[in-house]
């Protein structure tokens, strides 16, 4: 079985390349109550599946189904992004209400709101601080070139033998070459993602948490009925734990991208309106609402108690 770090890939293309090549054994599936599923089509077998995390006491969660999580310090940069979005939206809503009002007092309040928005959108605070942890994106092979690919091929062959799958000798020989190509692709995609993180601190802040998540690599929760599960088993369509984890990570990245796009658009709209005398704030408010909706969905994958703890830490930061 591949180590959990192999599954925790931040770049969409990288994750598909490597997860697609991983050979996984049968997953242990727990039938549980409906939960927030990863983004998948309604008719997809992944729609009712949710990955499991590892209990904070280090157990494999036999008596419960903990959600994937990372230590609190990895969540703080993302929590700063969320707080920033809510603060920006509050001032945009205030500005929208004041647009139709007349009088010197209303004008002063509009100017104050615009000044606050300029500070938040054009000169945002640092979401990632020097003391924060970083994105974790290591080499999944953990061995030198060629040696790592051969070791990975041997591991995959052992897993196939456990599942009584015989692919013959020739495919095994070609497999090492394919793994070498995938490793080169991994390196290119990692460099590209690092460049995107350098260009967007919002992206880097959310990736710090996502790339450090702890998943149970062999178990997940299926919230469908036992009859549905039995049918999927008979049809050989029951998702593997790897597929469920990949779907979960894809959903997190989808919402991350939505947050980043909405904030970029909100900054552009603010600059445009400020240049033209700020005659309308509705578009700015709408874009920040989109950012709020996306960050709420992103945090919907994070355990509630972790979100509460992160916000408490931020309150102490601001008070200090």
Short mmCIF file of C-alpha atoms in Angstrom, two decimals:
data_model
loop_
_atom_site.label_atom_id
_atom_site.label_comp_id
_atom_site.label_asym_id
_atom_site.label_seq_id
_atom_site.Cartn_x
_atom_site.Cartn_y
_atom_site.Cartn_z
CA UNK A 1 0.00 0.00 0.00
CA UNK A 2 1.28 3.43 -0.90
CA UNK A 3 2.08 5.68 2.11
CA UNK A 4 -0.45 8.44 2.84
CA UNK A 5 2.02 11.11 1.73
CA UNK A 6 1.80 9.70 -1.79
CA UNK A 7 -1.87 10.62 -1.88
CA UNK A 8 -1.55 14.16 -0.58
CA UNK A 9 -0.82 15.98 -3.82
CA UNK A 10 -1.87 19.61 -4.23
CA UNK A 11 -1.74 20.00 -8.00
CA UNK A 12 -4.76 18.68 -9.88
CA UNK A 13 -2.82 17.32 -12.84
CA UNK A 14 -0.10 15.85 -10.66
CA UNK A 15 -2.59 14.06 -8.48
CA UNK A 16 -4.39 12.55 -11.44
CA UNK A 17 -1.13 11.39 -12.97
CA UNK A 18 0.09 9.61 -9.88
CA UNK A 19 -3.16 8.39 -8.40
CA UNK A 20 -4.06 7.00 -11.79
CA UNK A 21 -0.94 4.85 -11.74
CA UNK A 22 -1.31 3.63 -8.16
CA UNK A 23 -2.50 0.09 -7.70
CA UNK A 24 -4.57 -0.20 -4.53
CA UNK A 25 -5.82 -3.14 -2.60
CA UNK A 26 -9.42 -3.53 -1.52
CA UNK A 27 -10.63 -0.74 0.71
CA UNK A 28 -12.48 -1.21 3.98
CA UNK A 29 -15.83 0.54 3.57
CA UNK A 30 -17.93 1.70 6.53
CA UNK A 31 -21.61 2.29 5.91
CA UNK A 32 -22.56 5.49 7.65
CA UNK A 33 -25.14 8.29 7.70
CA UNK A 34 -25.26 10.82 4.85
CA UNK A 35 -22.36 13.26 4.91
CA UNK A 36 -21.10 16.05 2.72
CA UNK A 37 -19.71 14.16 -0.27
CA UNK A 38 -16.93 15.27 -2.53
CA UNK A 39 -18.00 16.99 -5.72
CA UNK A 40 -19.08 14.22 -8.09
CA UNK A 41 -21.91 13.56 -10.47
CA UNK A 42 -25.12 12.37 -8.86
CA UNK A 43 -24.92 9.07 -10.73
CA UNK A 44 -21.25 8.55 -9.84
CA UNK A 45 -20.27 5.82 -7.39
CA UNK A 46 -18.19 8.47 -5.60
CA UNK A 47 -21.20 10.66 -4.80
CA UNK A 48 -22.00 8.86 -1.55
CA UNK A 49 -18.40 8.20 -0.50
CA UNK A 50 -16.39 10.26 1.97
CA UNK A 51 -12.75 9.67 2.94
CA UNK A 52 -11.76 9.01 6.51
CA UNK A 53 -9.00 10.63 8.47
CA UNK A 54 -6.83 9.33 11.24
CA UNK A 55 -7.91 9.81 14.85
CA UNK A 56 -5.91 12.40 16.77
CA UNK A 57 -4.83 9.72 19.21
CA UNK A 58 -3.12 7.91 16.33
CA UNK A 59 -5.65 5.09 16.01
CA UNK A 60 -7.18 4.09 12.69
CA UNK A 61 -10.65 5.18 13.73
CA UNK A 62 -12.16 1.71 14.24
CA UNK A 63 -14.80 3.02 16.62
CA UNK A 64 -15.61 6.16 14.64
CA UNK A 65 -15.12 7.76 11.25
CA UNK A 66 -12.93 10.85 11.81
CA UNK A 67 -12.77 13.38 9.01
CA UNK A 68 -9.43 14.05 7.27
CA UNK A 69 -7.58 16.86 9.02
CA UNK A 70 -4.17 18.41 9.63
CA UNK A 71 -2.69 19.93 12.80
CA UNK A 72 -4.07 23.33 13.77
CA UNK A 73 -1.02 25.33 12.66
CA UNK A 74 -1.61 24.21 9.05
CA UNK A 75 -5.14 25.65 9.10
CA UNK A 76 -4.27 29.15 10.34
CA UNK A 77 -3.25 30.63 6.95
CA UNK A 78 -6.55 29.50 5.42
CA UNK A 79 -8.45 30.88 8.43
CA UNK A 80 -6.82 34.27 7.81
CA UNK A 81 -8.06 34.13 4.22
CA UNK A 82 -11.60 33.36 5.43
CA UNK A 83 -11.55 36.22 7.94
CA UNK A 84 -10.25 38.57 5.25
CA UNK A 85 -13.12 37.66 2.90
CA UNK A 86 -15.77 38.19 5.58
CA UNK A 87 -14.30 41.57 6.55
CA UNK A 88 -14.15 42.70 2.92
CA UNK A 89 -17.73 41.62 2.29
CA UNK A 90 -18.95 43.49 5.38
CA UNK A 91 -17.50 46.78 4.08
CA UNK A 92 -18.81 46.11 0.55
CA UNK A 93 -22.31 45.56 1.97
CA UNK A 94 -22.02 48.78 3.98
CA UNK A 95 -20.90 50.66 0.87
CA UNK A 96 -23.84 49.29 -1.15
CA UNK A 97 -26.31 50.48 1.48
CA UNK A 98 -24.77 53.94 1.49
CA UNK A 99 -24.73 54.42 -2.28
CA UNK A 100 -28.28 55.72 -2.40
CA UNK A 101 -27.97 58.01 0.62
CA UNK A 102 -27.26 61.73 0.42
CA UNK A 103 -25.73 64.18 2.82
CA UNK A 104 -22.27 64.86 4.19
CA UNK A 105 -22.49 62.14 6.81
CA UNK A 106 -23.33 59.48 4.24
CA UNK A 107 -20.49 60.69 1.99
CA UNK A 108 -18.02 60.43 4.86
CA UNK A 109 -19.14 56.91 5.65
CA UNK A 110 -18.83 55.93 1.96
CA UNK A 111 -15.31 57.33 1.84
CA UNK A 112 -14.41 55.42 5.00
CA UNK A 113 -15.78 52.18 3.56
CA UNK A 114 -13.89 52.69 0.30
CA UNK A 115 -10.69 53.35 2.23
CA UNK A 116 -11.14 50.15 4.24
CA UNK A 117 -11.81 48.16 1.08
CA UNK A 118 -8.75 49.63 -0.61
CA UNK A 119 -6.62 48.50 2.30
CA UNK A 120 -8.14 45.02 2.38
CA UNK A 121 -8.24 44.34 -1.36
CA UNK A 122 -5.19 46.18 -2.67
CA UNK A 123 -2.92 45.90 0.37
CA UNK A 124 -4.14 42.71 2.06
CA UNK A 125 -2.50 41.43 5.24
CA UNK A 126 -0.07 38.54 5.10
CA UNK A 127 -2.02 35.28 5.11
CA UNK A 128 1.14 33.17 5.47
CA UNK A 129 3.57 34.28 8.15
CA UNK A 130 7.23 33.44 8.61
CA UNK A 131 6.43 31.11 11.51
CA UNK A 132 3.74 29.18 9.60
CA UNK A 133 4.43 25.73 8.13
CA UNK A 134 4.78 25.37 4.38
CA UNK A 135 3.22 23.38 1.57
CA UNK A 136 4.30 19.73 1.72
CA UNK A 137 4.91 18.27 -1.67
CA UNK A 138 7.75 15.74 -1.62
CA UNK A 139 8.93 13.09 -4.04
CA UNK A 140 6.42 10.22 -3.78
CA UNK A 141 9.13 7.64 -4.44
CA UNK A 142 11.55 8.79 -1.70
CA UNK A 143 14.34 7.03 -3.62
CA UNK A 144 16.82 8.04 -6.34
CA UNK A 145 15.71 7.92 -10.00
CA UNK A 146 15.24 4.44 -11.47
CA UNK A 147 15.69 2.83 -8.04
CA UNK A 148 12.44 4.41 -6.91
CA UNK A 149 10.58 3.39 -10.05
CA UNK A 150 11.76 -0.23 -9.75
CA UNK A 151 10.71 -0.32 -6.09
CA UNK A 152 7.30 1.13 -6.99
CA UNK A 153 6.82 -1.43 -9.77
CA UNK A 154 7.69 -4.27 -7.38
CA UNK A 155 5.21 -2.96 -4.83
CA UNK A 156 2.48 -2.81 -7.47
CA UNK A 157 3.29 -6.37 -8.54
CA UNK A 158 3.00 -7.60 -4.96
CA UNK A 159 -0.41 -5.92 -4.67
CA UNK A 160 -1.55 -7.56 -7.91
CA UNK A 161 -0.43 -10.94 -6.62
CA UNK A 162 -2.44 -10.38 -3.44
CA UNK A 163 -5.47 -9.76 -5.64
CA UNK A 164 -4.65 -12.75 -7.87
CA UNK A 165 -4.09 -10.52 -10.92
CA UNK A 166 -1.57 -11.73 -13.52
CA UNK A 167 -0.53 -9.17 -16.12
CA UNK A 168 2.35 -11.15 -17.60
CA UNK A 169 6.04 -10.31 -17.81
CA UNK A 170 6.09 -7.84 -20.74
CA UNK A 171 3.73 -5.27 -19.14
CA UNK A 172 5.85 -5.35 -16.00
CA UNK A 173 8.96 -4.42 -17.99
CA UNK A 174 7.19 -1.49 -19.66
CA UNK A 175 5.75 -0.38 -16.32
CA UNK A 176 9.11 0.89 -15.03
CA UNK A 177 9.44 3.13 -18.08
CA UNK A 178 5.94 4.45 -17.58
CA UNK A 179 6.70 5.24 -13.94
CA UNK A 180 9.85 7.13 -14.96
CA UNK A 181 7.75 9.24 -17.35
CA UNK A 182 5.22 9.93 -14.62
CA UNK A 183 7.98 11.02 -12.27
CA UNK A 184 9.22 13.54 -14.84
CA UNK A 185 5.65 14.78 -15.28
CA UNK A 186 5.33 15.07 -11.50
CA UNK A 187 8.42 17.28 -11.34
CA UNK A 188 7.14 19.58 -14.10
CA UNK A 189 3.72 19.95 -12.51
CA UNK A 190 5.15 20.62 -9.06
CA UNK A 191 7.28 23.45 -10.48
CA UNK A 192 4.20 24.91 -12.19
CA UNK A 193 2.13 24.74 -8.99
CA UNK A 194 4.90 26.40 -6.97
CA UNK A 195 4.89 29.24 -9.49
CA UNK A 196 1.12 29.61 -9.05
CA UNK A 197 1.55 29.67 -5.26
CA UNK A 198 4.25 32.34 -5.55
CA UNK A 199 1.81 34.45 -7.58
CA UNK A 200 -1.11 33.97 -5.15
CA UNK A 201 -0.76 33.87 -1.38
CA UNK A 202 -4.42 32.85 -1.16
CA UNK A 203 -3.65 29.70 -3.14
CA UNK A 204 -0.57 28.96 -1.03
CA UNK A 205 -2.49 29.48 2.23
CA UNK A 206 -5.15 26.94 1.28
CA UNK A 207 -2.60 24.51 -0.16
CA UNK A 208 -0.68 24.48 3.12
CA UNK A 209 -3.66 22.77 4.74
CA UNK A 210 -4.65 20.54 1.85
CA UNK A 211 -1.19 19.11 1.23
CA UNK A 212 -0.76 18.22 4.90
CA UNK A 213 -4.06 16.38 5.39
CA UNK A 214 -3.98 12.98 7.05
CA UNK A 215 -6.15 10.44 5.22
CA UNK A 216 -6.84 6.85 6.13
CA UNK A 217 -5.38 5.16 3.01
CA UNK A 218 -7.50 2.02 3.27
CA UNK A 219 -10.91 3.03 4.65
CA UNK A 220 -13.74 5.40 3.76
CA UNK A 221 -17.38 6.00 4.69
CA UNK A 222 -20.12 5.07 2.24
CA UNK A 223 -23.46 6.68 3.09
CA UNK A 224 -25.57 4.69 0.64
CA UNK A 225 -27.70 1.73 1.69
CA UNK A 226 -26.30 -1.75 2.22
CA UNK A 227 -28.24 -2.85 -0.84
CA UNK A 228 -26.52 -0.21 -2.97
CA UNK A 229 -23.14 -1.22 -1.59
CA UNK A 230 -23.81 -4.88 -2.34
CA UNK A 231 -24.83 -4.01 -5.89
CA UNK A 232 -21.64 -2.03 -6.47
CA UNK A 233 -19.58 -4.92 -5.15
CA UNK A 234 -21.32 -7.36 -7.50
CA UNK A 235 -20.76 -5.01 -10.45
CA UNK A 236 -17.14 -4.37 -9.40
CA UNK A 237 -17.89 -0.62 -9.20
CA UNK A 238 -17.22 0.01 -5.51
CA UNK A 239 -14.72 2.91 -5.38
CA UNK A 240 -11.27 2.34 -3.96
CA UNK A 241 -10.02 4.47 -1.07
CA UNK A 242 -7.62 6.15 -3.49
CA UNK A 243 -10.46 7.21 -5.79
CA UNK A 244 -12.44 8.60 -2.86
CA UNK A 245 -9.44 10.59 -1.61
CA UNK A 246 -8.77 11.92 -5.10
CA UNK A 247 -12.38 13.06 -5.45
CA UNK A 248 -12.21 14.79 -2.07
CA UNK A 249 -9.00 16.63 -2.95
CA UNK A 250 -10.38 17.63 -6.35
CA UNK A 251 -13.40 19.20 -4.62
CA UNK A 252 -11.22 21.15 -2.20
CA UNK A 253 -9.13 22.44 -5.09
CA UNK A 254 -12.25 23.39 -7.03
CA UNK A 255 -13.41 25.64 -4.20
CA UNK A 256 -9.87 26.98 -3.69
CA UNK A 257 -9.80 28.04 -7.34
CA UNK A 258 -13.23 29.66 -6.97
CA UNK A 259 -12.00 31.67 -3.94
CA UNK A 260 -8.91 32.81 -5.79
CA UNK A 261 -10.84 33.81 -8.93
CA UNK A 262 -13.53 35.70 -7.02
CA UNK A 263 -10.96 37.68 -5.01
CA UNK A 264 -8.96 38.52 -8.15
CA UNK A 265 -12.16 39.71 -9.85
CA UNK A 266 -13.16 41.71 -6.76
CA UNK A 267 -9.82 43.52 -6.76
CA UNK A 268 -10.19 44.35 -10.45
CA UNK A 269 -13.74 45.60 -9.91
CA UNK A 270 -12.64 47.79 -6.99
CA UNK A 271 -9.88 49.38 -9.07
CA UNK A 272 -12.35 50.02 -11.92
CA UNK A 273 -14.99 51.58 -9.67
CA UNK A 274 -12.48 53.73 -7.80
CA UNK A 275 -11.15 55.03 -11.11
CA UNK A 276 -14.70 55.93 -12.20
CA UNK A 277 -15.90 57.55 -9.00
CA UNK A 278 -17.54 54.49 -7.37
CA UNK A 279 -21.05 54.94 -8.74
CA UNK A 280 -22.05 51.32 -8.09
CA UNK A 281 -20.91 48.76 -5.50
CA UNK A 282 -23.32 45.94 -6.35
CA UNK A 283 -20.89 44.08 -8.62
CA UNK A 284 -18.14 44.25 -6.00
CA UNK A 285 -20.51 42.99 -3.33
CA UNK A 286 -21.63 40.13 -5.59
CA UNK A 287 -18.05 39.03 -6.28
CA UNK A 288 -17.20 39.03 -2.59
CA UNK A 289 -20.34 37.01 -1.91
CA UNK A 290 -19.04 34.46 -4.41
CA UNK A 291 -15.73 34.39 -2.54
CA UNK A 292 -17.60 33.93 0.75
CA UNK A 293 -19.68 31.05 -0.64
CA UNK A 294 -16.58 29.33 -2.01
CA UNK A 295 -14.54 29.67 1.20
CA UNK A 296 -17.53 28.41 3.22
CA UNK A 297 -17.66 25.30 1.02
CA UNK A 298 -13.90 24.84 1.35
CA UNK A 299 -14.17 25.02 5.14
CA UNK A 300 -17.10 22.60 4.94
CA UNK A 301 -14.52 19.83 4.54
CA UNK A 302 -12.71 20.86 7.75
CA UNK A 303 -13.83 19.43 11.13
CA UNK A 304 -15.96 22.01 12.97
CA UNK A 305 -13.88 21.86 16.15
CA UNK A 306 -10.71 22.65 14.16
CA UNK A 307 -12.38 25.70 12.59
CA UNK A 308 -13.43 26.96 16.02
CA UNK A 309 -9.93 26.52 17.41
CA UNK A 310 -8.37 28.31 14.44
CA UNK A 311 -10.72 31.30 14.81
CA UNK A 312 -9.92 31.50 18.52
CA UNK A 313 -6.21 31.63 17.70
CA UNK A 314 -6.82 34.42 15.16
CA UNK A 315 -8.80 36.41 17.73
CA UNK A 316 -5.83 36.20 20.10
CA UNK A 317 -3.51 37.25 17.26
CA UNK A 318 -5.61 40.33 16.53
CA UNK A 319 -5.97 41.19 20.21
CA UNK A 320 -2.19 40.96 20.68
#
